[in-house]
Coordinates of C-alpha atoms in Angstrom, one line a residue:
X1 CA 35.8 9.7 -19.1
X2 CA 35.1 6.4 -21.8
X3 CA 31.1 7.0 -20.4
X4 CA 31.2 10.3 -20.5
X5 CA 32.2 10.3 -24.4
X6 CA 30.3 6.9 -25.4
X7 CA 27.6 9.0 -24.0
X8 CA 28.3 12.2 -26.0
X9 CA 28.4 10.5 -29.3
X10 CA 25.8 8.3 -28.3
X11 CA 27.2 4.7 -28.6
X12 CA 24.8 2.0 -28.7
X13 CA 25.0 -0.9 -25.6
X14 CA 24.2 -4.7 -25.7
X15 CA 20.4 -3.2 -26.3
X16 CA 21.5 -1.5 -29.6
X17 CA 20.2 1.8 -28.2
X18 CA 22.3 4.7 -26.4
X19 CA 22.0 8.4 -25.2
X20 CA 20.9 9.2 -29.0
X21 CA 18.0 6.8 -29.0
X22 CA 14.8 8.4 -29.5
X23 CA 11.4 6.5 -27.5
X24 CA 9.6 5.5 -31.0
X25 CA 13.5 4.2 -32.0
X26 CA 13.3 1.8 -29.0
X27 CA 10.1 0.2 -29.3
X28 CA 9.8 0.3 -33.2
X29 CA 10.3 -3.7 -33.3
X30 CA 8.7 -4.4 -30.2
X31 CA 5.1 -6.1 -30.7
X32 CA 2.0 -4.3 -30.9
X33 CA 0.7 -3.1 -27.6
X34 CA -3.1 -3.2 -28.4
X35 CA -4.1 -5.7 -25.5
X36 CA -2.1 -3.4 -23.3
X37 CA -3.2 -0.8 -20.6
X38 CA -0.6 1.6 -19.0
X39 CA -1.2 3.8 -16.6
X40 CA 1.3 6.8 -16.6
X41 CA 1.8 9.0 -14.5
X42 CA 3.0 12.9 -14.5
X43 CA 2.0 12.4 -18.1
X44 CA 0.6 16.0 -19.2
X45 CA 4.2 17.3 -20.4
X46 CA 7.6 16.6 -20.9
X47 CA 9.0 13.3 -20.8
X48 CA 5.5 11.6 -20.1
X49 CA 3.7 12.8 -22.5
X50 CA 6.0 11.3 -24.7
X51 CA 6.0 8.0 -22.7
X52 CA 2.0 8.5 -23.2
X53 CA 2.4 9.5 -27.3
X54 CA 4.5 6.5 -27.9
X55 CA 3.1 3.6 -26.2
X56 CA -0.5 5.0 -27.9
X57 CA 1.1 5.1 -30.9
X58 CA 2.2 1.6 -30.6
X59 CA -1.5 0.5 -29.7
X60 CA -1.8 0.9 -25.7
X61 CA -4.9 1.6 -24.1
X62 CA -3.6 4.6 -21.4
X63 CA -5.0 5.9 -18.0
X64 CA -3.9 8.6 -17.1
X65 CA -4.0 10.3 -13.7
X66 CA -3.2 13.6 -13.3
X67 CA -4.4 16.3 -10.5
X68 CA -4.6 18.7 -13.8
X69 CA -7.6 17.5 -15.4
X70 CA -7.3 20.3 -18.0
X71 CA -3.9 19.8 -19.1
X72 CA -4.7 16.0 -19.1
X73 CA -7.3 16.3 -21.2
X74 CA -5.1 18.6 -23.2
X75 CA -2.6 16.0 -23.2
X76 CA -5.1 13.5 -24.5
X77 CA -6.4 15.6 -27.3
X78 CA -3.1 16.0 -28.5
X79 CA -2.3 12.0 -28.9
X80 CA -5.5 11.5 -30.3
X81 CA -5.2 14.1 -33.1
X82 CA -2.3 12.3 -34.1
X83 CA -3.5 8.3 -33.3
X84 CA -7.3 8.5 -33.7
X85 CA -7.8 5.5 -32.9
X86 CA -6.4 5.6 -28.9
X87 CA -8.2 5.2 -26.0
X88 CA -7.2 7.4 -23.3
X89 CA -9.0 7.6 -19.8
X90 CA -8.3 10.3 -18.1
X91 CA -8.6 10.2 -14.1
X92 CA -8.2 12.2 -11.3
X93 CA -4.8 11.8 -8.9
X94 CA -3.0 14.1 -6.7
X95 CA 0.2 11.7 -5.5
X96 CA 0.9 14.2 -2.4
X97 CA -2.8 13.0 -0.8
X98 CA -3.2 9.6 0.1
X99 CA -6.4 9.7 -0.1
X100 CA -6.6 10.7 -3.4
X101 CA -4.4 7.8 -3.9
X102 CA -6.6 5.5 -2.4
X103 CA -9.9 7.2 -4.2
X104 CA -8.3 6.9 -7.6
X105 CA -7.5 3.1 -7.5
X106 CA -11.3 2.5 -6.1
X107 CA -12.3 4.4 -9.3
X108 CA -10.2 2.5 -11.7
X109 CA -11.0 -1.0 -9.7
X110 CA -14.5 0.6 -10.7
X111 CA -13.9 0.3 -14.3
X112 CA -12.7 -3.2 -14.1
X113 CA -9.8 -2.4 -16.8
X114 CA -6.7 -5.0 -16.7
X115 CA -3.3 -3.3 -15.7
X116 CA -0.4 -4.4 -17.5
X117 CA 2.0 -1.1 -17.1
X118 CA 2.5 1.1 -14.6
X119 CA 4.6 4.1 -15.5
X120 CA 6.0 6.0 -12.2
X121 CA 6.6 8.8 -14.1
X122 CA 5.9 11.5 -11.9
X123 CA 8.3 14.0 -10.3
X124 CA 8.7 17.5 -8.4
X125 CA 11.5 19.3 -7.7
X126 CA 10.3 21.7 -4.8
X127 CA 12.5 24.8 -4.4
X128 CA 10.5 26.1 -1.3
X129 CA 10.1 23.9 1.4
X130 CA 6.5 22.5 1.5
X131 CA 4.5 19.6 3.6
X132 CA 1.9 17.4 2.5
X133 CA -1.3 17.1 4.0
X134 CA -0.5 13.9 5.3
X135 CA 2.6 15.2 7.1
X136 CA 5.0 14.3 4.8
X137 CA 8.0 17.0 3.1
X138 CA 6.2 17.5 -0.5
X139 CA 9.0 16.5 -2.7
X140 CA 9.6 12.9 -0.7
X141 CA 5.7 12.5 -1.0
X142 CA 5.0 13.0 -4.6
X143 CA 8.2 11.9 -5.9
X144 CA 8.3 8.8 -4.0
X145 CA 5.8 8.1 -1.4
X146 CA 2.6 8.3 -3.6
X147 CA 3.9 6.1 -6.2
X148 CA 4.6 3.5 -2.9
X149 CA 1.2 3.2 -2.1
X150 CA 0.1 3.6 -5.8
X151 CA 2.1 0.7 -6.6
X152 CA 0.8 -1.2 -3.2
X153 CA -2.8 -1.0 -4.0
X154 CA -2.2 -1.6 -8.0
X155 CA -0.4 -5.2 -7.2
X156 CA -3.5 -7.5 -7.2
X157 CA -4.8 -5.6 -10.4
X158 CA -1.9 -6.0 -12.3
X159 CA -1.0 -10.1 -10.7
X160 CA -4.2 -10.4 -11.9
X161 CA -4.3 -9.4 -15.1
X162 CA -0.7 -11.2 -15.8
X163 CA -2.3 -14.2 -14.5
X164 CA -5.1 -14.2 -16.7
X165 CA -3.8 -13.0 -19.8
X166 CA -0.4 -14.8 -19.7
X167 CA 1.4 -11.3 -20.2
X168 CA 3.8 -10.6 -17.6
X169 CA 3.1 -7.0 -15.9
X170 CA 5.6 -4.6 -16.0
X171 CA 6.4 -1.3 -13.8
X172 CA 9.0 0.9 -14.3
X173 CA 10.1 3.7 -11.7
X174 CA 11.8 6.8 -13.3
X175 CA 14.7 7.8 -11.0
X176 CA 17.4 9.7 -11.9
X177 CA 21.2 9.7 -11.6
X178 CA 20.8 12.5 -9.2
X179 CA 19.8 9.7 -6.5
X180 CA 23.5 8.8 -6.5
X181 CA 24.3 12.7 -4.5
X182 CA 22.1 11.4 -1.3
X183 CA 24.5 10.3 1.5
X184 CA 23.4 9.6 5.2
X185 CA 20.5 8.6 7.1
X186 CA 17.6 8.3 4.7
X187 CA 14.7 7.8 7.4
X188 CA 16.2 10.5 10.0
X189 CA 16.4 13.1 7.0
X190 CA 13.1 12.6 5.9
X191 CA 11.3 12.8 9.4
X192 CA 14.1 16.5 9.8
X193 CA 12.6 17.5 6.6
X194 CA 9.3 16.6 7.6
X195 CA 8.9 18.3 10.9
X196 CA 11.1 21.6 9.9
X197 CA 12.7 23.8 7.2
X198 CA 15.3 24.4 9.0
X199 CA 17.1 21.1 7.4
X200 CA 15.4 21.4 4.1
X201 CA 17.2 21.3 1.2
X202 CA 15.8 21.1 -1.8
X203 CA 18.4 19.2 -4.1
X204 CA 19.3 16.7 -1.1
X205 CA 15.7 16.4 -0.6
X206 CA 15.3 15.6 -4.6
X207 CA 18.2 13.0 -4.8
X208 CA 16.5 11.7 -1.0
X209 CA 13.5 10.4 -3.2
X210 CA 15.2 9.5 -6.1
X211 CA 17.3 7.0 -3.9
X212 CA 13.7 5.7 -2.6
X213 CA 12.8 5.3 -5.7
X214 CA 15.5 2.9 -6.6
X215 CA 15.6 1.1 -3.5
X216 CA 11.8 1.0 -3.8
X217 CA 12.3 -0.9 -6.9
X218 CA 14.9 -3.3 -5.4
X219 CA 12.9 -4.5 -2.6
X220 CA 9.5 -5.0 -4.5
X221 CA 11.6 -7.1 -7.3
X222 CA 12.2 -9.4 -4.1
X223 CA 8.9 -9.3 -2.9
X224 CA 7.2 -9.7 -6.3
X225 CA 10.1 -12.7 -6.8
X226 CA 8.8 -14.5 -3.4
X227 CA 5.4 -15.0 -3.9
X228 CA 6.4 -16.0 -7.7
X229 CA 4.3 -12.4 -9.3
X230 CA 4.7 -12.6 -13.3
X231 CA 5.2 -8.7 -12.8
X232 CA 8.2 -7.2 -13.4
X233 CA 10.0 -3.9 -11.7
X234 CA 12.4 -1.8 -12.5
X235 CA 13.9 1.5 -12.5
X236 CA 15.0 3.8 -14.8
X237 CA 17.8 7.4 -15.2
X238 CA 15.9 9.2 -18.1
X239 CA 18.7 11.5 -18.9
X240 CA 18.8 15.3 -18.0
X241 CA 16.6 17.3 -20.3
X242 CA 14.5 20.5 -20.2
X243 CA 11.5 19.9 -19.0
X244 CA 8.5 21.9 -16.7
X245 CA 10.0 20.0 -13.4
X246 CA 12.3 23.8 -13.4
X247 CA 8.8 25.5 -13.8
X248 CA 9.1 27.0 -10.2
X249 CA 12.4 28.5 -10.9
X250 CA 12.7 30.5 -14.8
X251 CA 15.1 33.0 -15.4
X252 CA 18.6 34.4 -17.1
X253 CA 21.0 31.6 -14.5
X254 CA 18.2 28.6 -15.5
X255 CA 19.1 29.6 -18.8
X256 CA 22.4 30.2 -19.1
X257 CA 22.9 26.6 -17.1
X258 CA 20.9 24.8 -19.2
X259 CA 22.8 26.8 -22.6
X260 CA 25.9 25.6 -21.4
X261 CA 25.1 22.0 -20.8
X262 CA 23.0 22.0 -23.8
X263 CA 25.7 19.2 -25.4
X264 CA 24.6 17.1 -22.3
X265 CA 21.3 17.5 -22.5
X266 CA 18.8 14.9 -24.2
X267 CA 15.8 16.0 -26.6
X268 CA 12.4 15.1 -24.8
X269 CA 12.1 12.0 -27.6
X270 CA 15.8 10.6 -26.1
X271 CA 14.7 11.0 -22.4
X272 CA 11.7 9.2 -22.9
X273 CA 13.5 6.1 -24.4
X274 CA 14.6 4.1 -21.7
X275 CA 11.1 4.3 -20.0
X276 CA 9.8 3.3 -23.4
X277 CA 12.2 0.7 -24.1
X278 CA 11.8 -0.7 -20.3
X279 CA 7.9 -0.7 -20.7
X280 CA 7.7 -2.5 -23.8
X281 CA 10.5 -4.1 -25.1
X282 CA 10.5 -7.8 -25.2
X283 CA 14.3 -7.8 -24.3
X284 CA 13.3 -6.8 -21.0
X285 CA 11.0 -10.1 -20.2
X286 CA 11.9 -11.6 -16.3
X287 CA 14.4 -9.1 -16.1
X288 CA 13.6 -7.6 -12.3
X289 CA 15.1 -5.2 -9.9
X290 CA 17.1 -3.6 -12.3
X291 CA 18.4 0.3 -13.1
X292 CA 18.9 1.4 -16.8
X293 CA 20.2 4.4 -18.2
X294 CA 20.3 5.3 -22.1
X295 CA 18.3 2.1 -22.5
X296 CA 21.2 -0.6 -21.1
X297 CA 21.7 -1.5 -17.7
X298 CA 23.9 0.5 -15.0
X299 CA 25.0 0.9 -11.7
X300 CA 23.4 2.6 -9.1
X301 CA 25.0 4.4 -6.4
X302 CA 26.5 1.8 -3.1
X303 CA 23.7 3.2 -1.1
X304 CA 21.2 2.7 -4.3
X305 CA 22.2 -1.2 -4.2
X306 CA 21.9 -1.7 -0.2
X307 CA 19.4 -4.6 0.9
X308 CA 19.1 -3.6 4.4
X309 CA 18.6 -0.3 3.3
X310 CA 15.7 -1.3 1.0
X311 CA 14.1 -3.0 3.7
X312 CA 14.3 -0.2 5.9
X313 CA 12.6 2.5 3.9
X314 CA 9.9 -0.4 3.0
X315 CA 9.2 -0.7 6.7
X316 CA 9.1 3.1 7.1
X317 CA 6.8 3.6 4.2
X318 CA 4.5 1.4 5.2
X319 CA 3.9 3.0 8.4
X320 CA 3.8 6.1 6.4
X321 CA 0.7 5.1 4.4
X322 CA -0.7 3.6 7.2
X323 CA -4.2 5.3 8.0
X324 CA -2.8 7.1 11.0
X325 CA 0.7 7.8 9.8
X326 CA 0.6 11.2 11.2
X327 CA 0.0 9.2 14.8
X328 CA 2.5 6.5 14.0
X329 CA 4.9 7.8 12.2
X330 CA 8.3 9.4 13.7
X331 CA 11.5 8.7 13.2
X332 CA 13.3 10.7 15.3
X333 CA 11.8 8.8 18.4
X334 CA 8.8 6.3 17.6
X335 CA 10.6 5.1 15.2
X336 CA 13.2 2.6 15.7
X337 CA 15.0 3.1 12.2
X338 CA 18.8 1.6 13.3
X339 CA 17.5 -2.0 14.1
X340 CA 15.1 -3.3 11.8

């Protein structure tokens, strides 16, 4: 109940920021990002393309990958009418293929730019039950799986670039609260939702990758520790706002659900500060493996903070990337998910 109402009236934390915080509020006395490039993701609307806005208008070069070239150049067009000077690439990425995965980082490694940020900022909310062309349920895939391998093959780039410029890399992973509603068997549901509909549900399968990505963050934090990275990771609850992620499902119920919990619900500016402030802020230097929500640090759900869990869906992912994941992986037999 204390939360709930520090969030409603939008208390400040140890950061000084809360639930009221606007992005350009939490990076206003953070130093100028002009040697910077971030990479954002999901960055043509909503809360990324105010992740995108801001970090341009605090002097980031950006990349951003988008499988809507259009509304990425769109999105471009529109920070650069307001910051003139920016430099925006604009690439092409759909995170449900793996091989565009792979085909993008090849073209960025092409460019030879330095990564500093990368922005998992990406997410789908599929109301019809859908499956990759890798073999994969659509909503685990793109929410969660891409950004797993487009992390993976990002990690030399951006050890690189910390390495040689002395400024630690940073990558944030925007989860949600919603992760915290997943209970059960992470790698059986996944391989269910994977081979049929007939388990598919689409908020369980949401939350199911939301949880990924948070214990995605907590075991790269330990990996990236071990081999003593100066890259960062962390992941972040943006806040619930209106944004196009209930595109595929418009109407008079939408509405009225969103009208009544309009007193919860943050402005785009607000749910794009604690990516913002995460990103940039130098508060945030060698903090790893951490989960923030209105720009302070919070809990995760018991499943969220579980090693052994962690290191499960690690393993599984990597077999699920794999070149012949559609040979390899499946864990309702193949797979021997209880004793790894």
């Amino acid at each position: 109940m204390l939360e709930t109402l520090k969030y409603l009236i939008g208390s400040t934390g140890v950061s000084g920021f809360g639930s009221k915080s606007t992005a350009e509020e939490a990076t206003e006395t953070c130093p100028d990002l002009l040697s910077i490039t971030a990479i954002i993701t999901g960055a043509t609307s909503g809360i990324g393309a105010e992740t995108a806005r801001v970090l341009a208008k605090r002097g980031a070069r950006l990349v951003l990958p988008a499988r809507n070239l259009k509304a990425a150049e769109e999105a471009k067009a529109r920070i650069v009418s307001e910051f003139p000077e920016s430099e925006i690439i604009v690439m092409a990425l759909d995170l449900s293929s793996l091989t565009s995965i792979r085909n993008f980082v090849s073209e960025l490694e092409s460019l030879n730019l330095p990564v500093n940020i990368l922005i998992n900022n990406a997410g789908k909310f599929a109301h019809e039950h859908a499956i990759s062309e890798d073999g994969i349920e659509m909503t685990f895939a793109t929410n969660y799986l891409g950004h797993f391998l487009l992390t993976k093959l990002l990690l030399n780039t951006m050890m690189k670039t910390a390495k040689q410029t002395g400024v630690p890399g940073r990558i944030v992973n925007v989860s949600s609260s919603i992760h915290g509603w997943f209970s059960g068997d992470m790698i059986r549901y996944i391989g269910q939702i994977s081979r049929s509909k007939s388990q598919y549900d689409a908020t369980r399968a949401y939350a199911l990758s939301k949880l990924a990505n948070v214990l995605h963050t907590k075991e790269l934090a330990q990996r990236l520790k071990q081999v003593d990275a100066n890259v960062t990771v962390n992941c972040v609850h943006p806040g619930i706002v209106r944004t196009r992620l209930t595109r595929e499902r418009e109407g008079l119920i939408t509405d009225l659900v969103f009208f009544l919990a309009s007193k919860l619900l943050k402005t785009i500016p607000q749910a794009a500060a604690t990516t913002c402030y995460v990103a940039a802020h130098p508060r945030l230097l060698n903090i790893s493996g951490k989960y923030f929500a209105d720009c302070n640090e919070a809990w995760t759900s018991k499943l969220g903070s579980n090693s052994n869990e962690a290191a499960k869906l690690w393993a599984a992912s990597e077999i699920m990337v794999s070149k012949h994941a559609k040979a390899v992986f499946d864990p309702l037999s193949a797979f021997d998910y209880h004793h790894m």
